[in-house]
Coordinates of C-alpha atoms in Angstrom, one line a residue:
Chain U
L1 CA -30.4 95.5 271.9
Y2 CA -28.6 92.2 271.5
S3 CA -25.3 91.1 270.1
K4 CA -24.5 87.5 268.9
E5 CA -21.1 86.6 270.2
K6 CA -20.5 82.9 269.5
K7 CA -22.3 80.0 267.9
V8 CA -22.9 77.3 270.5
G9 CA -25.2 74.9 268.6
E10 CA -27.0 74.1 265.4
G11 CA -29.9 72.0 264.6
T12 CA -32.0 71.4 261.5
F13 CA -34.2 74.5 262.0
A14 CA -32.2 76.7 264.3
I15 CA -28.8 78.0 265.2
V16 CA -28.1 79.0 268.8
Y17 CA -25.7 81.8 269.7
L18 CA -24.4 82.9 273.0
G19 CA -25.2 86.6 273.1
R20 CA -25.4 89.7 275.2
Q21 CA -28.2 91.9 276.1
L22 CA -27.1 95.5 275.8
E23 CA -28.3 98.7 277.3
G24 CA -26.6 101.5 275.5
T25 CA -23.0 100.5 275.8
T26 CA -23.5 98.7 279.2
V27 CA -23.8 94.9 279.0
K28 CA -26.8 93.8 280.9
R29 CA -26.6 90.1 280.9
N30 CA -25.8 87.0 278.8
V31 CA -28.5 85.6 276.7
A32 CA -29.0 82.7 274.3
I33 CA -30.3 83.7 270.9
K34 CA -32.0 81.0 268.9
E35 CA -32.1 82.0 265.3
I36 CA -34.8 80.1 263.5
K37 CA -34.1 79.3 259.8
T38 CA -37.4 80.4 258.3
S39 CA -36.5 79.2 254.8
E40 CA -35.9 75.5 255.7
F41 CA -39.5 74.5 256.3
K42 CA -41.5 74.2 253.2
D43 CA -44.8 74.9 255.0
G44 CA -43.7 78.3 256.2
L45 CA -42.7 79.0 259.8
D46 CA -41.6 75.8 261.6
M47 CA -44.1 74.3 264.0
S48 CA -41.6 73.9 266.8
A49 CA -40.7 77.7 266.5
I50 CA -44.4 78.5 266.6
R51 CA -44.8 76.4 269.8
E52 CA -41.9 77.8 271.6
V53 CA -43.1 81.4 270.9
K54 CA -46.7 80.6 271.7
Y55 CA -46.1 78.9 275.0
L56 CA -43.1 80.7 276.4
Q57 CA -44.9 84.0 275.9
E58 CA -47.5 82.8 278.4
L59 CA -45.3 80.9 280.9
K60 CA -43.5 83.0 283.5
H61 CA -42.0 80.9 286.2
V62 CA -38.6 80.6 287.9
N63 CA -38.4 77.0 286.8
V64 CA -39.4 77.6 283.1
I65 CA -36.9 79.2 280.8
E66 CA -37.5 82.9 280.2
L67 CA -38.3 84.1 276.7
V68 CA -36.7 87.6 277.0
D69 CA -37.5 88.9 273.6
I70 CA -38.2 88.1 270.0
Y71 CA -37.1 90.0 267.0
N72 CA -36.9 89.7 263.2
E73 CA -33.5 90.1 261.5
K74 CA -33.1 89.6 257.8
G75 CA -36.2 87.5 257.6
N76 CA -35.1 85.1 260.4
L77 CA -36.9 84.8 263.6
N78 CA -34.7 85.3 266.7
L79 CA -35.8 84.1 270.1
V80 CA -33.8 85.7 272.9
L81 CA -33.8 83.3 275.8
E82 CA -32.2 83.5 279.2
F83 CA -28.7 82.0 279.1
L84 CA -28.5 78.7 280.9
P85 CA -25.0 77.3 280.7
A86 CA -25.5 73.7 281.9
D87 CA -28.1 71.0 281.9
L88 CA -28.9 68.0 284.0
E89 CA -27.5 65.6 281.4
M90 CA -24.1 67.2 281.7
I91 CA -24.2 66.9 285.5
I92 CA -25.3 63.2 285.5
K93 CA -22.7 62.2 282.9
D94 CA -19.8 64.0 284.4
S95 CA -18.4 61.6 286.9
S96 CA -16.1 64.2 288.4
I97 CA -19.2 66.0 289.7
L98 CA -20.3 64.5 293.0
F99 CA -23.9 65.1 294.1
T100 CA -25.9 64.1 297.1
Q101 CA -29.4 63.0 297.8
A102 CA -30.2 66.5 298.9
D103 CA -29.0 67.8 295.5
I104 CA -31.2 65.3 293.7
K105 CA -34.2 66.3 295.8
S106 CA -33.6 70.0 294.9
W107 CA -33.4 69.3 291.2
L108 CA -36.5 67.1 291.3
L109 CA -38.4 69.7 293.3
M110 CA -37.6 72.5 290.8
A111 CA -38.4 70.2 287.8
L112 CA -41.8 69.3 289.3
R113 CA -42.6 72.9 290.1
G114 CA -41.9 73.8 286.4
V115 CA -44.0 70.9 285.2
H116 CA -46.8 71.9 287.7
H117 CA -46.8 75.4 286.3
C118 CA -47.1 74.1 282.7
H119 CA -49.9 71.7 283.7
R120 CA -51.9 74.3 285.7
N121 CA -51.8 76.4 282.5
F122 CA -53.0 73.3 280.6
I123 CA -49.8 72.9 278.7
L124 CA -48.1 69.6 278.1
H125 CA -44.3 69.8 277.5
R126 CA -43.9 66.4 275.8
D127 CA -40.2 66.3 275.6
L128 CA -38.9 66.2 279.2
K129 CA -35.4 64.7 279.4
P130 CA -32.2 65.6 281.3
N131 CA -30.8 67.7 278.5
N132 CA -34.0 69.8 278.4
L133 CA -33.7 70.6 282.1
L134 CA -31.3 73.5 282.0
L135 CA -29.4 75.0 284.9
A136 CA -28.9 78.7 285.5
P137 CA -25.8 80.2 287.1
D138 CA -27.8 80.7 290.3
G139 CA -28.5 77.0 290.4
Q140 CA -32.2 77.2 289.4
L141 CA -33.3 74.4 287.1
K142 CA -35.5 75.4 284.2
L143 CA -37.7 73.5 281.7
A144 CA -36.6 74.3 278.2
D145 CA -37.3 73.4 274.6
F146 CA -41.0 73.8 274.2
G147 CA -40.8 72.8 270.5
L148 CA -43.1 69.8 271.1
A149 CA -45.3 71.5 273.7
R150 CA -49.0 71.9 273.2
S151 CA -52.2 72.9 275.0
I152 CA -54.2 70.1 276.5
P153 CA -56.5 69.3 273.6
S154 CA -60.2 69.4 273.2
P155 CA -61.7 65.9 274.0
Q156 CA -62.4 65.0 270.4
E157 CA -58.9 65.9 269.1
Q158 CA -56.4 63.1 268.4
L159 CA -52.8 63.6 269.4
T160 CA -49.7 62.0 267.9
S161 CA -48.0 59.4 270.1
N162 CA -44.7 60.1 268.5
V163 CA -43.6 62.6 271.2
V164 CA -41.1 62.5 274.0
T165 CA -37.6 61.1 273.5
R166 CA -37.7 57.4 273.5
W167 CA -36.1 56.6 276.8
Y168 CA -38.5 58.9 278.6
R169 CA -41.6 57.9 276.8
A170 CA -44.6 56.8 278.9
P171 CA -46.1 53.3 278.2
E172 CA -49.3 54.8 276.8
L173 CA -47.2 56.6 274.2
L174 CA -45.3 53.4 273.4
F175 CA -48.7 51.7 272.8
G176 CA -49.7 54.5 270.4
A177 CA -52.3 56.3 272.6
K178 CA -54.0 59.3 271.0
H179 CA -55.8 60.8 273.9
Y180 CA -53.1 61.0 276.6
T181 CA -52.8 63.6 279.3
W182 CA -50.3 65.4 281.6
A183 CA -49.4 61.9 282.8
V184 CA -46.9 61.5 280.0
D185 CA -44.8 64.4 281.5
I186 CA -44.9 62.9 285.0
W187 CA -43.6 59.6 283.6
S188 CA -40.7 61.4 282.0
I189 CA -39.8 63.1 285.3
G190 CA -40.0 59.7 287.0
V191 CA -37.5 58.3 284.6
I192 CA -35.2 61.3 285.1
F193 CA -35.5 60.9 288.9
A194 CA -34.4 57.3 288.6
E195 CA -31.5 58.4 286.3
L196 CA -30.4 61.0 288.9
M197 CA -30.2 58.2 291.5
L198 CA -28.5 55.7 289.3
R199 CA -26.4 58.1 287.2
I200 CA -27.0 56.0 284.2
P201 CA -30.0 55.9 281.8
Y202 CA -32.8 54.0 283.5
L203 CA -34.8 52.7 280.5
P204 CA -32.5 52.9 277.5
G205 CA -34.3 51.2 274.6
K206 CA -32.4 50.6 271.4
D207 CA -35.4 51.3 269.2
D208 CA -39.1 51.9 269.6
I209 CA -39.9 48.1 269.8
D210 CA -37.0 47.5 272.3
Q211 CA -38.2 50.4 274.4
I212 CA -41.5 48.6 275.3
D213 CA -39.5 45.5 276.3
V214 CA -37.0 47.5 278.3
T215 CA -39.7 49.4 280.1
F216 CA -41.8 46.3 281.0
R217 CA -38.8 44.2 282.0
A218 CA -37.8 46.9 284.5
L219 CA -41.3 47.8 285.8
G220 CA -43.5 44.9 284.9
T221 CA -45.9 44.4 282.1
P222 CA -49.3 46.1 282.8
T223 CA -52.3 43.8 283.0
E224 CA -56.0 44.6 282.5
K225 CA -56.5 44.5 286.2
L226 CA -54.0 47.2 286.9
W227 CA -54.7 49.2 283.7
P228 CA -58.2 48.8 282.4
E229 CA -58.5 48.6 278.6
V230 CA -54.7 48.3 278.1
S231 CA -55.3 45.2 276.1
S232 CA -57.3 47.3 273.6
F233 CA -54.0 48.7 272.2
P234 CA -53.2 46.8 269.0
T235 CA -49.6 46.2 270.0
Y236 CA -50.5 44.8 273.5
N237 CA -50.8 41.2 272.4
K238 CA -47.4 41.1 271.0
I239 CA -45.5 41.9 274.2
K240 CA -43.8 39.6 276.7
M241 CA -45.2 39.4 280.2
Y242 CA -42.8 40.4 282.9
P243 CA -43.6 40.6 286.6
A244 CA -43.4 43.9 288.4
P245 CA -40.4 44.4 290.6
S246 CA -40.9 43.8 294.3
R247 CA -40.1 46.7 296.7
D248 CA -37.1 44.7 297.8
E249 CA -35.8 44.6 294.2
L250 CA -36.3 48.3 293.9
R251 CA -34.4 48.9 297.2
K252 CA -31.5 46.9 295.8
R253 CA -31.5 48.8 292.6
F254 CA -31.8 52.2 294.2
I255 CA -29.5 51.6 297.1
A256 CA -29.4 55.1 298.5
A257 CA -33.1 55.9 298.0
T258 CA -35.3 56.3 301.1
E259 CA -38.7 54.6 301.2
N260 CA -40.4 57.9 300.4
A261 CA -38.1 58.4 297.4
L262 CA -39.1 55.0 296.2
N263 CA -42.8 55.8 296.8
L264 CA -42.5 58.9 294.8
M265 CA -40.6 57.3 292.0
S266 CA -43.1 54.4 291.9
G267 CA -46.0 56.9 291.9
M268 CA -44.6 58.7 288.9
L269 CA -43.9 55.4 287.1
L270 CA -47.2 53.8 287.6
M271 CA -48.2 52.1 284.3
N272 CA -51.8 53.1 284.4
P273 CA -52.0 56.8 283.5
H274 CA -55.2 57.1 285.5
A275 CA -53.4 56.0 288.7
R276 CA -50.1 57.9 288.0
W277 CA -49.5 60.7 290.4
D278 CA -50.1 64.2 289.2
S279 CA -47.8 67.1 289.8
V280 CA -49.6 68.2 293.0
K281 CA -49.4 64.8 294.5
C282 CA -45.7 64.6 293.6
L283 CA -45.0 68.0 295.1
Q284 CA -46.9 67.1 298.3
S285 CA -44.9 63.8 298.6
D286 CA -43.3 63.1 302.0
Y287 CA -40.1 62.8 300.1
F288 CA -39.8 66.6 300.0
T289 CA -40.5 67.1 303.7
E290 CA -38.2 64.4 305.1
L291 CA -34.5 64.9 305.7
P292 CA -32.3 65.7 304.0
E293 CA -33.7 69.1 303.0
P294 CA -33.3 69.9 299.3
T295 CA -30.1 71.8 298.7
E296 CA -30.4 75.5 298.2
P297 CA -30.1 76.1 294.4
S298 CA -27.1 78.4 294.9
Q299 CA -25.2 75.5 296.6
L300 CA -25.9 72.9 293.9
P301 CA -23.1 71.5 291.8
Chain J
F1 CA -55.6 85.2 282.5
R2 CA -54.0 88.2 284.1
S3 CA -50.6 86.8 283.2
S4 CA -51.7 85.9 279.6
S5 CA -50.6 87.9 276.6
Q6 CA -54.3 88.4 275.7
Y7 CA -54.7 90.4 278.9
R8 CA -51.3 92.1 279.0
I9 CA -51.1 93.1 275.4
W10 CA -54.5 92.9 273.7
S11 CA -56.8 94.4 276.3
F12 CA -57.9 98.0 275.9
T13 CA -60.4 100.4 277.3
K14 CA -62.8 101.7 274.6
E15 CA -61.0 105.0 274.6
Q16 CA -57.6 103.4 274.2
L17 CA -58.8 101.3 271.3
K18 CA -60.4 104.2 269.5
E19 CA -57.3 106.3 269.9
K20 CA -55.1 103.5 268.7
R21 CA -57.2 103.1 265.6
E22 CA -57.4 106.8 264.9
Q23 CA -53.6 107.2 265.3
L24 CA -52.9 104.4 262.9
S25 CA -55.4 105.6 260.4
S26 CA -54.1 109.2 260.7
K27 CA -50.5 108.1 260.3
V28 CA -51.1 106.0 257.3
S29 CA -53.5 108.5 255.7
A30 CA -50.8 111.1 255.9
L31 CA -48.4 108.7 254.1
V32 CA -51.0 107.9 251.5
R33 CA -51.7 111.6 250.8
E34 CA -47.9 112.2 250.5
K35 CA -47.6 109.4 248.0
I36 CA -50.6 110.7 246.0
E37 CA -49.1 114.2 245.9
R38 CA -45.7 112.8 244.9
F39 CA -47.4 110.8 242.1
L40 CA -49.3 113.8 240.9
A41 CA -46.1 115.9 240.9
E42 CA -44.1 113.3 239.1
N43 CA -46.8 112.7 236.5
N44 CA -48.2 116.1 236.1
S45 CA -47.4 116.5 232.5
Q46 CA -48.8 113.0 231.6
L47 CA -52.2 113.4 233.3
S48 CA -55.1 115.4 232.0
N49 CA -56.9 117.9 234.3
E50 CA -59.8 115.5 234.5
E51 CA -57.6 112.7 235.6
I52 CA -56.0 114.9 238.2
N53 CA -59.4 116.0 239.5
E54 CA -60.6 112.4 239.6
I55 CA -57.6 111.4 241.7
R56 CA -58.0 114.3 244.1
N57 CA -61.7 113.5 244.5
K58 CA -61.5 109.7 244.8
A59 CA -58.1 108.7 246.1
I60 CA -59.1 109.5 249.6
P61 CA -57.7 107.4 252.4
V62 CA -60.3 105.5 254.4
N63 CA -60.9 106.8 257.9
A64 CA -60.7 104.7 261.1
A65 CA -64.4 103.9 261.1
E66 CA -64.3 102.7 257.5
E67 CA -61.2 100.6 258.2
L68 CA -63.1 98.9 261.0
Q69 CA -66.0 98.2 258.7
L70 CA -63.7 96.6 256.1
I71 CA -61.9 94.6 258.8
T72 CA -65.1 93.3 260.2
L73 CA -66.4 92.4 256.7
Y74 CA -63.3 90.3 256.0
A75 CA -63.3 88.8 259.5
Q76 CA -66.8 87.6 258.7
K77 CA -65.6 86.1 255.4
I78 CA -62.9 84.3 257.3
Q79 CA -65.5 82.7 259.5
L80 CA -67.7 81.7 256.6
F81 CA -64.7 80.3 254.7
G82 CA -63.4 78.5 257.7
N83 CA -66.7 76.9 258.2
K84 CA -66.8 75.9 254.6
L85 CA -63.4 74.2 255.0
R86 CA -64.9 72.5 258.1
L87 CA -62.2 73.8 260.3
P88 CA -62.7 73.3 264.1
T89 CA -64.5 76.2 265.9
E90 CA -61.4 77.3 267.8
V91 CA -59.2 77.3 264.7
V92 CA -61.7 79.6 262.9
A93 CA -61.9 81.8 266.0
T94 CA -58.1 82.1 266.2
A95 CA -58.0 83.0 262.5
V96 CA -60.5 85.8 263.1
C97 CA -58.6 87.0 266.2
F98 CA -55.2 87.0 264.3
F99 CA -56.8 88.9 261.5
K100 CA -58.3 91.6 263.7
K101 CA -55.2 92.0 265.9
F102 CA -53.0 92.3 262.8
Y103 CA -55.1 95.2 261.6
L104 CA -54.8 97.0 264.9
E105 CA -51.2 97.4 264.1
T106 CA -51.3 97.6 260.3
S107 CA -53.7 99.6 258.2
V108 CA -55.8 98.1 255.4
M109 CA -54.1 100.8 253.3
E110 CA -50.7 99.2 253.9
I111 CA -51.8 95.6 253.2
H112 CA -55.1 94.8 251.6
P113 CA -57.2 92.4 253.8
K114 CA -57.4 90.0 250.9
E115 CA -53.6 89.5 251.2
M116 CA -53.9 88.4 254.8
F117 CA -57.1 86.4 254.5
F118 CA -55.6 82.9 253.8
T119 CA -52.4 83.6 255.7
C120 CA -54.4 84.1 258.9
L121 CA -56.4 80.9 258.2
F122 CA -53.3 78.8 257.5
F123 CA -51.4 80.2 260.4
A124 CA -54.3 79.7 262.8
C125 CA -54.4 76.0 261.7
K126 CA -50.7 75.7 262.6
S127 CA -51.0 77.6 265.8
E128 CA -54.0 75.5 267.0
N129 CA -52.3 72.2 266.2
Y130 CA -54.6 71.5 263.2
F131 CA -51.7 71.3 260.8
I132 CA -52.5 71.2 257.1
G133 CA -49.5 71.2 254.8
I134 CA -49.2 74.2 252.5
D135 CA -49.7 72.1 249.3
S136 CA -53.0 70.7 250.6
F137 CA -54.2 74.0 252.0
A138 CA -53.3 75.9 248.8
S139 CA -55.2 73.4 246.8
K140 CA -58.3 73.5 249.1
V141 CA -58.4 77.3 248.9
K142 CA -57.3 77.5 245.3
K143 CA -54.6 80.0 245.9
P144 CA -50.8 79.9 245.1
K145 CA -48.7 78.7 248.0
D146 CA -46.5 81.8 247.9
S147 CA -49.4 84.1 248.3
I148 CA -50.3 82.4 251.6
L149 CA -46.8 82.1 253.0
K150 CA -45.4 85.5 252.0
H151 CA -47.0 87.4 254.8
E152 CA -46.6 84.8 257.5
F153 CA -43.7 86.5 259.1
R154 CA -45.3 89.9 258.9
L155 CA -48.4 88.4 260.5
L156 CA -46.3 87.1 263.4
E157 CA -44.8 90.5 263.9
G158 CA -48.1 92.2 263.7
L159 CA -49.3 89.9 266.4
K160 CA -46.3 90.9 268.5
F161 CA -45.3 87.3 268.6
T162 CA -48.3 86.4 270.8
L163 CA -50.2 83.4 269.5
M164 CA -52.3 82.2 272.5
N165 CA -56.0 83.0 272.3
H166 CA -58.5 82.4 275.1
H167 CA -61.8 82.0 273.3
P168 CA -65.1 82.1 275.2
Y169 CA -66.2 78.6 274.1
K170 CA -64.5 76.8 276.9
A171 CA -66.0 79.2 279.4
L172 CA -69.4 78.5 277.9
H173 CA -68.8 74.8 278.5
G174 CA -67.7 75.6 282.1
F175 CA -70.8 77.6 282.8
F176 CA -72.9 74.8 281.3
L177 CA -71.5 72.5 283.9
D178 CA -71.6 74.9 286.8
I179 CA -75.2 75.9 286.2
Q180 CA -76.2 72.3 286.5
M181 CA -74.7 72.0 290.0
V182 CA -75.7 75.5 291.2
L183 CA -79.2 75.3 290.0
M184 CA -79.5 71.5 290.6
K185 CA -83.0 70.2 289.6
K186 CA -84.2 73.7 288.9
V187 CA -83.2 73.6 285.3
D188 CA -84.3 71.2 282.6
L189 CA -81.1 69.7 281.1
N190 CA -82.5 69.3 277.6
Y191 CA -83.4 73.0 277.7
L192 CA -80.0 73.8 279.0
G193 CA -78.5 71.9 276.1
K194 CA -80.5 74.1 273.6
V195 CA -79.3 77.3 275.5
Y196 CA -75.8 76.0 275.1
E197 CA -76.1 75.7 271.3
N198 CA -77.7 79.1 270.9
C199 CA -75.1 80.7 273.0
K200 CA -72.3 79.0 271.0
N201 CA -73.8 80.6 267.8
M202 CA -73.9 84.0 269.5
L203 CA -70.3 83.6 270.6
N204 CA -69.3 83.0 266.9
A205 CA -70.9 86.3 266.1
S206 CA -69.3 88.0 269.2
L207 CA -65.9 87.5 267.6
L208 CA -66.8 90.1 265.0
T209 CA -67.3 92.7 267.7
E210 CA -64.9 94.7 269.8
T211 CA -65.8 92.9 273.0
M212 CA -62.7 90.6 272.7
Y213 CA -60.6 93.7 273.6
H214 CA -62.7 95.0 276.4
Y215 CA -64.0 91.9 278.3
T216 CA -62.7 88.6 279.5
P217 CA -63.9 85.4 277.8
P218 CA -66.2 84.5 280.7
Q219 CA -67.7 88.0 280.8
I220 CA -68.5 87.7 277.1
T221 CA -70.0 84.2 277.7
L222 CA -72.2 85.5 280.5
A223 CA -73.3 88.4 278.4
V224 CA -74.4 86.0 275.7
L225 CA -76.2 83.9 278.2
L226 CA -77.9 86.9 279.6
T227 CA -79.2 87.6 276.1
E228 CA -80.3 84.1 275.5
D229 CA -82.1 83.6 278.8
E230 CA -81.9 86.5 281.2
A231 CA -83.9 84.8 284.0
L232 CA -81.6 81.8 284.0
C233 CA -78.5 83.8 283.9
L234 CA -79.5 86.1 286.7
K235 CA -80.8 83.3 288.9
Y236 CA -77.5 81.4 288.4
L237 CA -75.5 84.5 289.3
E238 CA -77.7 85.3 292.3
V239 CA -77.1 81.8 293.8
K240 CA -73.5 81.9 292.8
F241 CA -72.7 85.3 294.3
P242 CA -75.2 85.6 297.2
K243 CA -75.4 88.8 299.1
T244 CA -73.6 88.5 302.4
A245 CA -73.9 90.5 305.6
E246 CA -70.6 92.3 304.8
S247 CA -71.8 93.3 301.3
S248 CA -75.2 94.7 302.4
N249 CA -74.0 98.2 302.4
S250 CA -71.6 98.0 299.5
V251 CA -71.6 96.8 296.0
G252 CA -71.5 93.0 296.1
L253 CA -69.9 90.7 293.6
Y254 CA -73.3 89.9 292.1
E255 CA -74.0 93.6 291.3
K256 CA -70.4 94.0 289.9
V257 CA -70.7 91.0 287.6
V258 CA -74.2 91.9 286.4
K259 CA -73.1 95.5 285.7
I260 CA -70.1 94.3 283.6
I261 CA -72.1 91.7 281.6
R262 CA -74.9 94.2 280.9
E263 CA -72.3 96.6 279.5
C264 CA -70.9 93.8 277.4
Q265 CA -74.4 92.7 276.3
K266 CA -75.1 96.3 275.1
D267 CA -71.8 96.3 273.2
L268 CA -72.6 93.0 271.6
S269 CA -76.0 94.0 270.5
Chain Q
D1 CA -55.6 78.8 293.9
L2 CA -57.1 78.5 297.4
H3 CA -60.5 80.1 296.6
K4 CA -61.7 78.5 293.4
R5 CA -65.2 79.8 292.5
Y6 CA -66.4 76.4 291.6
A7 CA -66.5 72.9 293.0
L8 CA -65.6 70.1 290.7
H9 CA -68.1 67.2 291.1
E10 CA -65.9 64.2 290.7
D11 CA -68.8 61.8 291.1
K12 CA -69.5 62.3 287.4
T13 CA -73.0 63.7 287.9
Y14 CA -72.6 66.4 285.2
Y15 CA -75.0 66.0 282.2
D16 CA -72.6 66.2 279.3
P17 CA -73.6 63.5 276.7
F18 CA -70.7 64.2 274.5
I19 CA -68.0 63.7 277.2
K20 CA -69.9 60.8 278.7
Q21 CA -69.8 58.9 275.5
L22 CA -66.1 59.5 275.1
Q23 CA -65.6 58.2 278.7
T24 CA -66.8 54.8 277.6
R25 CA -64.5 54.4 274.6
K26 CA -61.7 51.9 275.1
D27 CA -59.2 54.0 273.3
Y28 CA -59.9 56.9 275.5
I29 CA -59.9 54.9 278.8
A30 CA -56.6 53.2 277.8
S31 CA -55.0 56.6 277.0
G32 CA -55.7 58.0 280.4
F33 CA -58.6 60.2 279.4
E34 CA -60.8 61.3 282.3
A35 CA -63.9 63.4 282.1
T36 CA -63.0 65.2 285.3
L37 CA -59.9 66.6 283.6
V38 CA -62.1 68.1 280.9
Y39 CA -64.6 69.5 283.4
D40 CA -61.9 70.9 285.5
R41 CA -60.4 72.7 282.5
M42 CA -63.7 74.1 281.3
L43 CA -64.6 75.3 284.8
T44 CA -61.2 76.9 285.2
E45 CA -61.7 78.8 281.9
A46 CA -65.2 79.9 283.1
F47 CA -63.8 81.4 286.3
T48 CA -60.5 82.6 285.1

């Protein structure tokens, strides 16, 4: 049913091929085939493969990558995914690609819809970043790479804080929280929003320690008043205190952003995870109903 | 739930499930008989008449009902062993579901349930984010690593690559909360706590029945609640789904729900 | 879902001793844990 045409990527546990879905001798569409190397993981089938299979089988949404099929070939697990030729990181980094505020709004809207769909199914993505937001030929943005995803845990379960790529990691993760929530995904989207507006990474820490400093220097160190019990984190006492940026400072940094855009970004980047906006509040933000309208996906760069 | 793989792929009517089991059993029984005949033909000169008769009399493939008995027995053993290992409730439930689903697609005559026992437990741990390294797991269950890992892939295929399970425990917790609000001040909370615990034990037992294929998790939960305290359950449902003027001449939601959960209760018992 | 079959009582009046005691733990509060998130999930599962 599928042919592997060209290797397009390789990681520790998987090789990705560009392939084609066949119907008899007629080519139906391009697909990406992720071949999981089953022998590389000493504990049997790799956890990230299990997660991708588990969650993508349950999530069907225009803004979540489609798992087309799964098959076994010579003892290797092959995930057939829809082919998505570009990602947001490529778009941001390529200075020859010009995009507008309407384009940013469109991408953000699609990303938030995908995240909302995950969250209403009680699934955390835990690795949102520009190169995991893939772009289809029709312009639709899709959440991809569910290798770190998991269901929202039972209350007594402890989670690892070693999730999300460093620059997109929420402050509670930086502090080592073990009972975090969907708020970590919203933080990541907030950082991506900032990056879309700036076209450079917004909070690029050099290492895990530096990430805390970079984050608080940009957004202010959280206090007990703003974030109850934040001082209970063991690493809290070792951090420097920075003031939160004023609205004026944010306006100067994000020159082209409207007030509603800044409100939304600030809501997604609230330090206190209790106060941070959820996906519904983000989607209902005035930002999405003010001009300019979000670009039609088919018209996006 | 309607978009979940549990509904789309693992829900059956009773007739569909029976037919599925019988078809599998029949197909594999035919293969087993073929193998036996081939064996007898190839070894005719080496076997005595007595031995040939013994084989013909005793090497009989198990039928669908017997297979189900064996599967249920081993599913129960998985529960007991999982509890002995102090695995979380949902991990044990997932292991049981994996095991049962696997044997809807594969006959016990093709792979002995003993072979899949620890594989299902280990894989359930991984799937439910309760990761135990293979070395540690193998040492706890006192089995060689290879014996646990060798069928992992086959298990995944047998599960049709669907790993999400909706167990009835969360639904029980949900009803525990909703009953408090709906029947506010009419139910003693300590008593409700005891009902919750008893229902949870019944839900553990329900995993060994066929109800997981025929009913949704909340329906199973309500059936168990009906068994535990019929008056409480019916009172809750009456208040929850009151008769309206529109429904006075037709079957209301209350009647529909009660009908389904009584059927489920009967199947559970 | 416009017609949820349950109403989530955000004023924390549910009797749920286990969740209530978690709510008071500093590590839970600091992480962002909220009892209403748990209740919402369980109620969703009950009415799915």
